Amino acid sequence: MYEGAVQDLIDELGRLPGVGPKSAQRIAFHLLSADPADVRRLADALTEVKLRVRFCDTCGNVAQEEECRICRDPRRLPTTICVVEEAKDVVAIERTREFRGKYHVLGGAINPIAGVGPDDLRIAQLMRRLADGTVTEVILATDPNVEGEATATYLARLLLPMGLTVSRLASGLPVGGDLEYADEVTLGRAFEGRRRLSA
Ligand SMILES: [Zn+2]
């Protein structure tokens, strides 16, 4: 335990995902000895992200305006929506350059143990986007783990009776894994080889 401000910083850093007590301590001491200008830039970035970044009204991706960059892009196909769990999955798929449609970010996956049900996800917003018939294909790109599969199954049951083409990313992704950690080649192949689901 350290005194006052140092311990406060270690405690706050330790609450971040993936940062254990040892890492928190290491980062805190790194900041203590860092150039004040560097620390100021980090502090400003933290403040700015909370002030300026919001979620896209349409797809739920991170955005600086009402709509995100992808939703505003007229070159993106309005007929295909790729459904992902988190905004960071959008970035992972964008890196593959395989997809020219739009996205829908659910904000998580169905997880009964953690108390997350369909109503806690942006599924109603997805259904509203599909209502006018512009979208003809939905790609379910939830994570290849139990929760992601459960979510994809749930969505397929909703979407298939609407006459939409529904597909799921091909295998090849590490099972039990997280989409964002898949390398570009694997994720790109999974995208190309997506299999169409049927009722
Ligand atoms: Zn958007």
XYZ file of C-alpha atoms and ligand atoms in Angstrom:
200
model
C 0.000 0.000 0.000
C 1.196 3.459 -0.929
C 0.234 6.884 0.244
C -2.752 8.828 -1.047
C -2.607 9.732 -4.726
C -0.306 6.899 -5.778
C -2.535 4.288 -4.181
C -5.649 5.940 -5.692
C -4.048 5.676 -9.134
C -3.055 2.032 -8.579
C -6.602 1.243 -7.415
C -8.176 2.934 -10.465
C -5.795 1.273 -12.920
C -6.450 -2.075 -11.232
C -10.146 -1.755 -12.041
C -9.421 -1.731 -15.798
C -9.984 -4.968 -17.723
C -6.857 -7.076 -18.080
C -4.854 -5.030 -15.567
C -3.866 -6.992 -12.481
C -2.433 -5.464 -9.276
C 1.156 -5.894 -10.466
C 0.532 -4.220 -13.825
C -1.401 -1.423 -12.095
C 1.606 -0.766 -9.892
C 3.978 -0.872 -12.858
C 1.877 1.599 -14.886
C 1.494 3.919 -11.884
C 5.263 4.088 -11.349
C 5.840 4.520 -15.069
C 3.503 7.550 -14.994
C 5.240 8.934 -11.896
C 8.546 9.061 -13.715
C 7.138 10.015 -17.140
C 7.368 13.408 -18.807
C 4.525 15.609 -17.447
C 3.504 16.454 -21.051
C 2.993 12.753 -21.852
C 0.874 12.267 -18.740
C -1.146 15.359 -19.637
C -1.878 13.942 -23.113
C -3.088 10.686 -21.558
C -5.291 12.560 -19.088
C -6.702 14.707 -21.916
C -7.425 11.629 -24.045
C -9.323 10.053 -21.137
C -11.385 13.197 -20.580
C -12.049 13.752 -24.293
C -13.225 10.205 -24.929
C -15.947 10.591 -22.319
C -16.908 14.074 -23.499
C -16.939 13.566 -27.245
C -17.399 9.916 -28.069
C -20.886 8.524 -28.128
C -22.629 5.570 -29.690
C -24.113 5.696 -33.194
C -27.901 6.138 -33.055
C -28.300 3.666 -35.931
C -25.813 0.850 -35.374
C -24.395 1.314 -31.853
C -20.808 1.654 -33.043
C -18.636 4.325 -31.424
C -19.175 7.676 -33.109
C -18.310 11.343 -32.781
C -21.660 12.418 -34.200
C -25.219 11.065 -34.211
C -24.190 8.501 -36.792
C -20.854 6.721 -37.084
C -18.475 7.013 -40.026
C -19.652 3.714 -41.548
C -23.375 4.503 -41.370
C -22.733 7.882 -43.015
C -20.626 6.380 -45.824
C -22.755 6.248 -49.028
C -20.370 3.669 -50.549
C -21.316 1.058 -47.950
C -23.977 -1.405 -49.141
C -27.271 -0.701 -47.394
C -28.520 -4.218 -48.151
C -26.216 -6.170 -45.827
C -25.824 -5.877 -42.076
C -23.133 -7.634 -40.096
C -24.182 -8.168 -36.476
C -21.400 -8.082 -33.880
C -21.235 -8.049 -30.098
C -18.994 -5.047 -29.482
C -17.705 -1.978 -31.322
C -14.194 -3.415 -31.194
C -15.430 -6.299 -33.381
C -16.307 -3.735 -36.077
C -12.666 -2.680 -36.089
C -11.525 -6.318 -36.343
C -13.787 -6.989 -39.347
C -12.911 -3.688 -41.020
C -9.252 -4.737 -40.906
C -10.038 -7.793 -43.062
C -11.440 -5.543 -45.849
C -13.865 -8.362 -46.713
C -17.052 -6.535 -45.855
C -18.672 -3.594 -47.663
C -22.016 -3.502 -45.866
C -23.047 -1.938 -42.595
C -22.905 -3.114 -39.001
C -25.113 -3.560 -35.999
C -23.514 -3.644 -32.552
C -25.540 -5.600 -30.010
C -23.681 -4.416 -26.932
C -22.919 -7.928 -25.696
C -24.229 -11.470 -26.015
C -26.967 -13.505 -24.393
C -25.546 -14.839 -21.130
C -28.112 -16.191 -18.653
C -25.473 -16.719 -15.949
C -24.488 -13.048 -16.045
C -28.159 -12.074 -16.280
C -27.943 -10.797 -19.870
C -31.062 -11.585 -21.900
C -32.202 -10.533 -25.401
C -33.875 -7.407 -23.993
C -30.538 -6.175 -22.679
C -29.072 -6.167 -26.195
C -29.805 -3.831 -29.127
C -32.042 -6.395 -30.811
C -35.178 -4.204 -30.954
C -33.082 -1.552 -32.754
C -31.924 -4.206 -35.237
C -35.507 -5.252 -35.949
C -36.427 -1.607 -36.583
C -33.596 -1.314 -39.096
C -34.880 -4.358 -40.947
C -38.486 -3.175 -41.049
C -38.410 -1.255 -44.362
C -37.053 -4.180 -46.396
C -33.832 -2.490 -47.596
C -31.680 -5.083 -45.843
C -31.741 -8.495 -47.500
C -28.778 -10.218 -45.843
C -27.711 -10.439 -42.207
C -24.338 -11.886 -41.240
C -24.151 -13.098 -37.654
C -20.604 -12.388 -36.502
C -20.991 -12.935 -32.787
C -18.034 -14.497 -30.963
C -17.323 -18.230 -31.501
C -18.093 -19.117 -27.861
C -21.161 -20.368 -25.966
C -22.727 -16.920 -25.516
C -22.029 -15.874 -29.100
C -23.530 -19.093 -30.468
C -26.619 -18.713 -28.256
C -27.059 -15.156 -29.507
C -26.632 -16.181 -33.162
C -29.174 -18.990 -32.725
C -31.652 -16.628 -31.089
C -31.266 -14.066 -33.887
C -31.477 -16.677 -36.653
C -34.844 -17.789 -35.255
C -36.091 -14.203 -35.436
C -34.631 -13.356 -38.832
C -35.152 -16.468 -40.970
C -38.981 -16.266 -40.935
C -38.623 -12.722 -42.318
C -37.219 -14.189 -45.553
C -33.755 -12.703 -45.047
C -30.544 -14.426 -46.063
C -28.868 -15.202 -42.760
C -25.315 -16.468 -42.479
C -22.874 -17.276 -39.722
C -19.097 -16.875 -39.920
C -17.371 -20.076 -41.023
C -15.428 -22.200 -38.624
C -11.697 -21.699 -38.504
C -12.079 -19.142 -35.790
C -10.712 -20.487 -32.527
C -13.672 -21.938 -30.626
C -14.236 -20.310 -27.264
C -12.336 -17.312 -28.522
C -13.014 -13.673 -28.954
C -13.520 -12.180 -32.427
C -11.263 -9.215 -31.747
C -8.279 -11.481 -31.086
C -8.595 -13.435 -34.334
C -5.896 -12.561 -36.819
C -6.942 -10.796 -40.030
C -6.341 -13.769 -42.307
C -8.384 -16.184 -40.168
C -11.185 -13.701 -39.723
C -11.133 -12.806 -43.420
C -11.431 -16.479 -44.389
C -14.219 -17.018 -41.885
C -16.008 -14.127 -43.506
C -15.579 -15.377 -47.059
C -16.632 -18.887 -46.092
C -19.649 -17.872 -44.047
C -22.373 -20.443 -44.228
C -25.946 -19.687 -44.921
C -28.423 -20.702 -42.202
C -31.839 -22.106 -42.967
C -34.970 -22.491 -40.927
Zn -23.383 3.513 -37.213
